[in-house]
Amino acid sequence: MFFVTPAYAEEAPAAATGTDAHAAPAAGEVHTETGVAEGEHARGPFPPFDSTTFASQLLWLVITFGVFYLLMQKVIAPRIGAILDQRHTRISQDLEEAGRLKAEADAAVQTYEGELAAARAKSNAIGSAARDAAKAKAEEERRAVETSLSEKIKAAEVRIADIKAKAFADVGTIAEETAAAVVEQLIGGNAAQADVAAAVAAAKKEA
């Protein structure tokens, strides 16, 4: 800040012709640069507190405040406002992007959970169908095996019955032949076939 310091005394008249203009001022002469008499520097008040300079100080204060206010209003404040608006816009965009990403993540999680539940239900259905099919196939095979075994048992029983009947028939013939041979050995002659058959039949009845 600049201060205007009024002169306390008028400048001394120039020296007479022939004298040196740059000679040291005489005692009590006013200094031409400061306007203060030589030797009065120590006795003068501090310039900002000098009541004679209040008007100029207030004038410069108003001018400086006006320039600073215009600088704030025209340059600094718009720049700060633009920076704040830019940051606010960027923050809003970041928040919107974060919200969009969160919504997409939630939708992806829901889709994954739905697909996982559907896959589990499908696997359970496939497992149940496979178990039912395997059970039905095993039951069918069991029935087929039982039917085959039953048929084989019946065929075996029929064969055994035939063998037994044939064996019984052969036993009668063998008994008759054996009895005829025994009689021949005992009496030394052939016995009648009818008599041998009758004797064998009587022995069967007694048995």
PDB file of C-alpha atoms in Angstrom:
ATOM      1  CA  MET A   1       0.000   0.000   0.000  1.00  0.00           C
ATOM      2  CA  PHE A   2       1.284   3.394  -0.893  1.00  0.00           C
ATOM      3  CA  PHE A   3       0.902   6.411   1.396  1.00  0.00           C
ATOM      4  CA  VAL A   4       1.076  10.043   0.414  1.00  0.00           C
ATOM      5  CA  THR A   5       3.165  11.986   2.890  1.00  0.00           C
ATOM      6  CA  PRO A   6       2.488  15.719   2.776  1.00  0.00           C
ATOM      7  CA  ALA A   7       5.376  18.074   3.070  1.00  0.00           C
ATOM      8  CA  TYR A   8       5.741  19.823   6.361  1.00  0.00           C
ATOM      9  CA  ALA A   9       7.471  22.838   4.866  1.00  0.00           C
ATOM     10  CA  GLU A  10       8.077  24.304   1.470  1.00  0.00           C
ATOM     11  CA  GLU A  11      11.292  23.542  -0.321  1.00  0.00           C
ATOM     12  CA  ALA A  12      14.038  26.013   0.407  1.00  0.00           C
ATOM     13  CA  PRO A  13      14.859  28.477  -2.395  1.00  0.00           C
ATOM     14  CA  ALA A  14      17.724  27.668  -4.610  1.00  0.00           C
ATOM     15  CA  ALA A  15      21.146  28.939  -3.574  1.00  0.00           C
ATOM     16  CA  ALA A  16      22.595  32.070  -5.116  1.00  0.00           C
ATOM     17  CA  THR A  17      24.464  31.912  -8.373  1.00  0.00           C
ATOM     18  CA  GLY A  18      27.897  30.514  -7.930  1.00  0.00           C
ATOM     19  CA  THR A  19      27.024  28.280  -4.963  1.00  0.00           C
ATOM     20  CA  ASP A  20      26.939  24.454  -5.167  1.00  0.00           C
ATOM     21  CA  ALA A  21      23.331  23.149  -5.475  1.00  0.00           C
ATOM     22  CA  HIS A  22      24.338  19.837  -3.982  1.00  0.00           C
ATOM     23  CA  ALA A  23      25.877  21.295  -0.873  1.00  0.00           C
ATOM     24  CA  ALA A  24      24.707  20.044   2.558  1.00  0.00           C
ATOM     25  CA  PRO A  25      21.511  21.801   3.703  1.00  0.00           C
ATOM     26  CA  ALA A  26      21.750  24.298   6.436  1.00  0.00           C
ATOM     27  CA  ALA A  27      20.435  23.701   9.934  1.00  0.00           C
ATOM     28  CA  GLY A  28      16.610  23.703   9.996  1.00  0.00           C
ATOM     29  CA  GLU A  29      16.363  23.246   6.199  1.00  0.00           C
ATOM     30  CA  VAL A  30      13.574  20.917   4.974  1.00  0.00           C
ATOM     31  CA  HIS A  31      14.676  17.759   3.190  1.00  0.00           C
ATOM     32  CA  THR A  32      13.462  17.802  -0.415  1.00  0.00           C
ATOM     33  CA  GLU A  33      12.716  14.051  -0.675  1.00  0.00           C
ATOM     34  CA  THR A  34      10.835  13.373   2.594  1.00  0.00           C
ATOM     35  CA  GLY A  35       9.429  16.798   3.299  1.00  0.00           C
ATOM     36  CA  VAL A  36      10.631  16.517   6.861  1.00  0.00           C
ATOM     37  CA  ALA A  37      13.096  18.957   8.340  1.00  0.00           C
ATOM     38  CA  GLU A  38      16.534  17.566   8.871  1.00  0.00           C
ATOM     39  CA  GLY A  39      16.887  16.166  12.361  1.00  0.00           C
ATOM     40  CA  GLU A  40      13.112  15.637  12.899  1.00  0.00           C
ATOM     41  CA  HIS A  41      12.926  11.946  11.839  1.00  0.00           C
ATOM     42  CA  ALA A  42      13.158  10.655  15.386  1.00  0.00           C
ATOM     43  CA  ARG A  43      10.436  13.046  16.620  1.00  0.00           C
ATOM     44  CA  GLY A  44       7.799  12.353  13.896  1.00  0.00           C
ATOM     45  CA  PRO A  45       4.859   9.819  14.440  1.00  0.00           C
ATOM     46  CA  PHE A  46       4.715   6.378  12.757  1.00  0.00           C
ATOM     47  CA  PRO A  47       3.221   7.066   9.272  1.00  0.00           C
ATOM     48  CA  PRO A  48       0.255   4.649   9.511  1.00  0.00           C
ATOM     49  CA  PHE A  49      -0.762   6.281  12.798  1.00  0.00           C
ATOM     50  CA  ASP A  50      -0.264   9.819  11.546  1.00  0.00           C
ATOM     51  CA  SER A  51      -3.664  11.531  11.602  1.00  0.00           C
ATOM     52  CA  THR A  52      -2.696  13.797   8.755  1.00  0.00           C
ATOM     53  CA  THR A  53      -2.478  10.770   6.388  1.00  0.00           C
ATOM     54  CA  PHE A  54      -5.798   9.081   7.351  1.00  0.00           C
ATOM     55  CA  ALA A  55      -7.614  10.425   4.304  1.00  0.00           C
ATOM     56  CA  SER A  56      -5.070   9.053   1.862  1.00  0.00           C
ATOM     57  CA  GLN A  57      -4.915   5.773   3.770  1.00  0.00           C
ATOM     58  CA  LEU A  58      -8.719   5.380   3.596  1.00  0.00           C
ATOM     59  CA  LEU A  59      -8.637   6.230  -0.114  1.00  0.00           C
ATOM     60  CA  TRP A  60      -6.049   3.553  -0.850  1.00  0.00           C
ATOM     61  CA  LEU A  61      -7.907   1.118   1.395  1.00  0.00           C
ATOM     62  CA  VAL A  62     -11.100   1.642  -0.613  1.00  0.00           C
ATOM     63  CA  ILE A  63      -9.230   1.339  -3.890  1.00  0.00           C
ATOM     64  CA  THR A  64      -7.418  -1.819  -2.762  1.00  0.00           C
ATOM     65  CA  PHE A  65     -10.619  -3.376  -1.412  1.00  0.00           C
ATOM     66  CA  GLY A  66     -12.443  -2.523  -4.644  1.00  0.00           C
ATOM     67  CA  VAL A  67      -9.704  -4.082  -6.765  1.00  0.00           C
ATOM     68  CA  PHE A  68      -9.607  -7.168  -4.539  1.00  0.00           C
ATOM     69  CA  TYR A  69     -13.421  -7.432  -4.626  1.00  0.00           C
ATOM     70  CA  LEU A  70     -13.482  -7.154  -8.426  1.00  0.00           C
ATOM     71  CA  LEU A  71     -10.672  -9.719  -8.654  1.00  0.00           C
ATOM     72  CA  MET A  72     -12.596 -12.082  -6.389  1.00  0.00           C
ATOM     73  CA  GLN A  73     -15.876 -11.521  -8.246  1.00  0.00           C
ATOM     74  CA  LYS A  74     -14.546 -11.683 -11.806  1.00  0.00           C
ATOM     75  CA  VAL A  75     -11.626 -14.154 -11.577  1.00  0.00           C
ATOM     76  CA  ILE A  76     -11.238 -16.123  -8.356  1.00  0.00           C
ATOM     77  CA  ALA A  77     -14.889 -16.814  -7.504  1.00  0.00           C
ATOM     78  CA  PRO A  78     -15.821 -18.034 -11.034  1.00  0.00           C
ATOM     79  CA  ARG A  79     -12.809 -20.326 -11.098  1.00  0.00           C
ATOM     80  CA  ILE A  80     -13.641 -21.743  -7.671  1.00  0.00           C
ATOM     81  CA  GLY A  81     -17.285 -22.133  -8.694  1.00  0.00           C
ATOM     82  CA  ALA A  82     -16.285 -23.885 -11.921  1.00  0.00           C
ATOM     83  CA  ILE A  83     -13.979 -26.243 -10.016  1.00  0.00           C
ATOM     84  CA  LEU A  84     -16.706 -27.002  -7.474  1.00  0.00           C
ATOM     85  CA  ASP A  85     -19.273 -27.575 -10.234  1.00  0.00           C
ATOM     86  CA  GLN A  86     -16.854 -29.848 -12.075  1.00  0.00           C
ATOM     87  CA  ARG A  87     -16.150 -31.866  -8.941  1.00  0.00           C
ATOM     88  CA  HIS A  88     -19.849 -32.031  -8.094  1.00  0.00           C
ATOM     89  CA  THR A  89     -20.617 -33.249 -11.618  1.00  0.00           C
ATOM     90  CA  ARG A  90     -17.828 -35.833 -11.442  1.00  0.00           C
ATOM     91  CA  ILE A  91     -19.003 -37.050  -8.023  1.00  0.00           C
ATOM     92  CA  SER A  92     -22.582 -37.313  -9.321  1.00  0.00           C
ATOM     93  CA  GLN A  93     -21.397 -39.267 -12.345  1.00  0.00           C
ATOM     94  CA  ASP A  94     -19.302 -41.563 -10.140  1.00  0.00           C
ATOM     95  CA  LEU A  95     -22.280 -42.150  -7.847  1.00  0.00           C
ATOM     96  CA  GLU A  96     -24.528 -42.912 -10.821  1.00  0.00           C
ATOM     97  CA  GLU A  97     -21.924 -45.281 -12.253  1.00  0.00           C
ATOM     98  CA  ALA A  98     -21.549 -46.994  -8.877  1.00  0.00           C
ATOM     99  CA  GLY A  99     -25.326 -47.358  -8.610  1.00  0.00           C
ATOM    100  CA  ARG A 100     -25.531 -48.788 -12.128  1.00  0.00           C
ATOM    101  CA  LEU A 101     -22.731 -51.254 -11.424  1.00  0.00           C
ATOM    102  CA  LYS A 102     -24.366 -52.269  -8.148  1.00  0.00           C
ATOM    103  CA  ALA A 103     -27.685 -52.845  -9.923  1.00  0.00           C
ATOM    104  CA  GLU A 104     -25.948 -54.925 -12.587  1.00  0.00           C
ATOM    105  CA  ALA A 105     -24.138 -56.933  -9.903  1.00  0.00           C
ATOM    106  CA  ASP A 106     -27.401 -57.550  -8.018  1.00  0.00           C
ATOM    107  CA  ALA A 107     -29.104 -58.638 -11.246  1.00  0.00           C
ATOM    108  CA  ALA A 108     -26.195 -60.951 -12.062  1.00  0.00           C
ATOM    109  CA  VAL A 109     -26.367 -62.483  -8.568  1.00  0.00           C
ATOM    110  CA  GLN A 110     -30.118 -63.021  -8.879  1.00  0.00           C
ATOM    111  CA  THR A 111     -29.683 -64.572 -12.315  1.00  0.00           C
ATOM    112  CA  TYR A 112     -26.919 -66.857 -11.001  1.00  0.00           C
ATOM    113  CA  GLU A 113     -29.025 -67.929  -8.027  1.00  0.00           C
ATOM    114  CA  GLY A 114     -32.011 -68.619 -10.312  1.00  0.00           C
ATOM    115  CA  GLU A 115     -29.901 -70.659 -12.713  1.00  0.00           C
ATOM    116  CA  LEU A 116     -28.331 -72.542  -9.796  1.00  0.00           C
ATOM    117  CA  ALA A 117     -31.753 -73.368  -8.345  1.00  0.00           C
ATOM    118  CA  ALA A 118     -32.987 -74.489 -11.781  1.00  0.00           C
ATOM    119  CA  ALA A 119     -29.882 -76.660 -12.236  1.00  0.00           C
ATOM    120  CA  ARG A 120     -30.393 -78.239  -8.823  1.00  0.00           C
ATOM    121  CA  ALA A 121     -34.054 -78.937  -9.564  1.00  0.00           C
ATOM    122  CA  LYS A 122     -33.141 -80.402 -12.947  1.00  0.00           C
ATOM    123  CA  SER A 123     -30.422 -82.607 -11.428  1.00  0.00           C
ATOM    124  CA  ASN A 124     -32.843 -83.814  -8.764  1.00  0.00           C
ATOM    125  CA  ALA A 125     -35.428 -84.592 -11.433  1.00  0.00           C
ATOM    126  CA  ILE A 126     -32.831 -86.413 -13.544  1.00  0.00           C
ATOM    127  CA  GLY A 127     -31.656 -88.366 -10.493  1.00  0.00           C
ATOM    128  CA  SER A 128     -35.213 -89.322  -9.560  1.00  0.00           C
ATOM    129  CA  ALA A 129     -35.987 -90.363 -13.130  1.00  0.00           C
ATOM    130  CA  ALA A 130     -32.766 -92.392 -13.299  1.00  0.00           C
ATOM    131  CA  ARG A 131     -33.548 -94.090  -9.990  1.00  0.00           C
ATOM    132  CA  ASP A 132     -37.090 -94.872 -11.110  1.00  0.00           C
ATOM    133  CA  ALA A 133     -35.859 -96.201 -14.458  1.00  0.00           C
ATOM    134  CA  ALA A 134     -33.181 -98.330 -12.799  1.00  0.00           C
ATOM    135  CA  LYS A 135     -35.693 -99.650 -10.282  1.00  0.00           C
ATOM    136  CA  ALA A 136     -38.188-100.483 -13.039  1.00  0.00           C
ATOM    137  CA  LYS A 137     -35.495-102.162 -15.118  1.00  0.00           C
ATOM    138  CA  ALA A 138     -34.296-104.194 -12.135  1.00  0.00           C
ATOM    139  CA  GLU A 139     -37.859-105.217 -11.366  1.00  0.00           C
ATOM    140  CA  GLU A 140     -38.408-106.237 -14.991  1.00  0.00           C
ATOM    141  CA  GLU A 141     -35.175-108.219 -15.045  1.00  0.00           C
ATOM    142  CA  ARG A 142     -36.115-109.880 -11.750  1.00  0.00           C
ATOM    143  CA  ARG A 143     -39.479-110.879 -13.128  1.00  0.00           C
ATOM    144  CA  ALA A 144     -37.873-112.185 -16.316  1.00  0.00           C
ATOM    145  CA  VAL A 145     -35.390-114.232 -14.283  1.00  0.00           C
ATOM    146  CA  GLU A 146     -38.168-115.576 -12.065  1.00  0.00           C
ATOM    147  CA  THR A 147     -40.237-116.491 -15.124  1.00  0.00           C
ATOM    148  CA  SER A 148     -37.271-118.203 -16.734  1.00  0.00           C
ATOM    149  CA  LEU A 149     -36.481-120.090 -13.532  1.00  0.00           C
ATOM    150  CA  SER A 150     -40.103-121.090 -13.133  1.00  0.00           C
ATOM    151  CA  GLU A 151     -40.201-122.418 -16.685  1.00  0.00           C
ATOM    152  CA  LYS A 152     -36.934-124.263 -16.165  1.00  0.00           C
ATOM    153  CA  ILE A 153     -38.224-125.744 -12.883  1.00  0.00           C
ATOM    154  CA  LYS A 154     -41.409-126.890 -14.568  1.00  0.00           C
ATOM    155  CA  ALA A 155     -39.460-128.442 -17.429  1.00  0.00           C
ATOM    156  CA  ALA A 156     -37.155-130.152 -14.918  1.00  0.00           C
ATOM    157  CA  GLU A 157     -40.110-131.454 -12.942  1.00  0.00           C
ATOM    158  CA  VAL A 158     -41.694-132.835 -16.121  1.00  0.00           C
ATOM    159  CA  ARG A 159     -38.397-134.455 -17.062  1.00  0.00           C
ATOM    160  CA  ILE A 160     -37.959-135.863 -13.572  1.00  0.00           C
ATOM    161  CA  ALA A 161     -41.483-137.248 -13.686  1.00  0.00           C
ATOM    162  CA  ASP A 162     -40.765-138.860 -17.039  1.00  0.00           C
ATOM    163  CA  ILE A 163     -37.520-140.297 -15.695  1.00  0.00           C
ATOM    164  CA  LYS A 164     -39.262-141.606 -12.599  1.00  0.00           C
ATOM    165  CA  ALA A 165     -42.033-143.194 -14.677  1.00  0.00           C
ATOM    166  CA  LYS A 166     -39.509-144.747 -17.001  1.00  0.00           C
ATOM    167  CA  ALA A 167     -37.447-145.860 -14.034  1.00  0.00           C
ATOM    168  CA  PHE A 168     -40.460-147.473 -12.402  1.00  0.00           C
ATOM    169  CA  ALA A 169     -41.315-149.195 -15.656  1.00  0.00           C
ATOM    170  CA  ASP A 170     -37.747-150.391 -16.009  1.00  0.00           C
ATOM    171  CA  VAL A 171     -37.751-151.581 -12.390  1.00  0.00           C
ATOM    172  CA  GLY A 172     -40.673-153.948 -13.083  1.00  0.00           C
ATOM    173  CA  THR A 173     -38.973-155.375 -16.149  1.00  0.00           C
ATOM    174  CA  ILE A 174     -35.675-155.712 -14.287  1.00  0.00           C
ATOM    175  CA  ALA A 175     -37.445-157.374 -11.363  1.00  0.00           C
ATOM    176  CA  GLU A 176     -39.156-159.844 -13.667  1.00  0.00           C
ATOM    177  CA  GLU A 177     -35.865-160.664 -15.418  1.00  0.00           C
ATOM    178  CA  THR A 178     -34.060-160.983 -12.107  1.00  0.00           C
ATOM    179  CA  ALA A 179     -36.778-163.239 -10.662  1.00  0.00           C
ATOM    180  CA  ALA A 180     -36.752-165.450 -13.752  1.00  0.00           C
ATOM    181  CA  ALA A 181     -32.981-165.794 -13.483  1.00  0.00           C
ATOM    182  CA  VAL A 182     -33.188-166.687  -9.783  1.00  0.00           C
ATOM    183  CA  VAL A 183     -35.895-169.258 -10.410  1.00  0.00           C
ATOM    184  CA  GLU A 184     -33.854-170.747 -13.208  1.00  0.00           C
ATOM    185  CA  GLN A 185     -30.858-171.031 -10.904  1.00  0.00           C
ATOM    186  CA  LEU A 186     -32.911-172.588  -8.143  1.00  0.00           C
ATOM    187  CA  ILE A 187     -34.966-175.186 -10.040  1.00  0.00           C
ATOM    188  CA  GLY A 188     -32.698-175.599 -12.992  1.00  0.00           C
ATOM    189  CA  GLY A 189     -35.407-174.780 -15.537  1.00  0.00           C
ATOM    190  CA  ASN A 190     -37.235-171.776 -17.044  1.00  0.00           C
ATOM    191  CA  ALA A 191     -40.265-170.463 -15.211  1.00  0.00           C
ATOM    192  CA  ALA A 192     -43.315-169.215 -17.065  1.00  0.00           C
ATOM    193  CA  GLN A 193     -43.190-165.473 -17.842  1.00  0.00           C
ATOM    194  CA  ALA A 194     -46.736-164.997 -16.599  1.00  0.00           C
ATOM    195  CA  ASP A 195     -45.974-166.604 -13.291  1.00  0.00           C
ATOM    196  CA  VAL A 196     -42.881-164.417 -12.834  1.00  0.00           C
ATOM    197  CA  ALA A 197     -44.878-161.248 -13.660  1.00  0.00           C
ATOM    198  CA  ALA A 198     -47.624-162.264 -11.225  1.00  0.00           C
ATOM    199  CA  ALA A 199     -45.083-162.920  -8.480  1.00  0.00           C
ATOM    200  CA  VAL A 200     -43.409-159.494  -9.051  1.00  0.00           C
ATOM    201  CA  ALA A 201     -46.782-157.717  -9.011  1.00  0.00           C
ATOM    202  CA  ALA A 202     -47.710-159.426  -5.791  1.00  0.00           C
ATOM    203  CA  ALA A 203     -44.390-158.384  -4.240  1.00  0.00           C
ATOM    204  CA  LYS A 204     -45.027-154.737  -5.288  1.00  0.00           C
ATOM    205  CA  LYS A 205     -48.419-154.771  -3.646  1.00  0.00           C
ATOM    206  CA  GLU A 206     -46.995-156.191  -0.426  1.00  0.00           C
ATOM    207  CA  ALA A 207     -44.283-153.542  -0.430  1.00  0.00           C
TER     208      ALA A 207
END
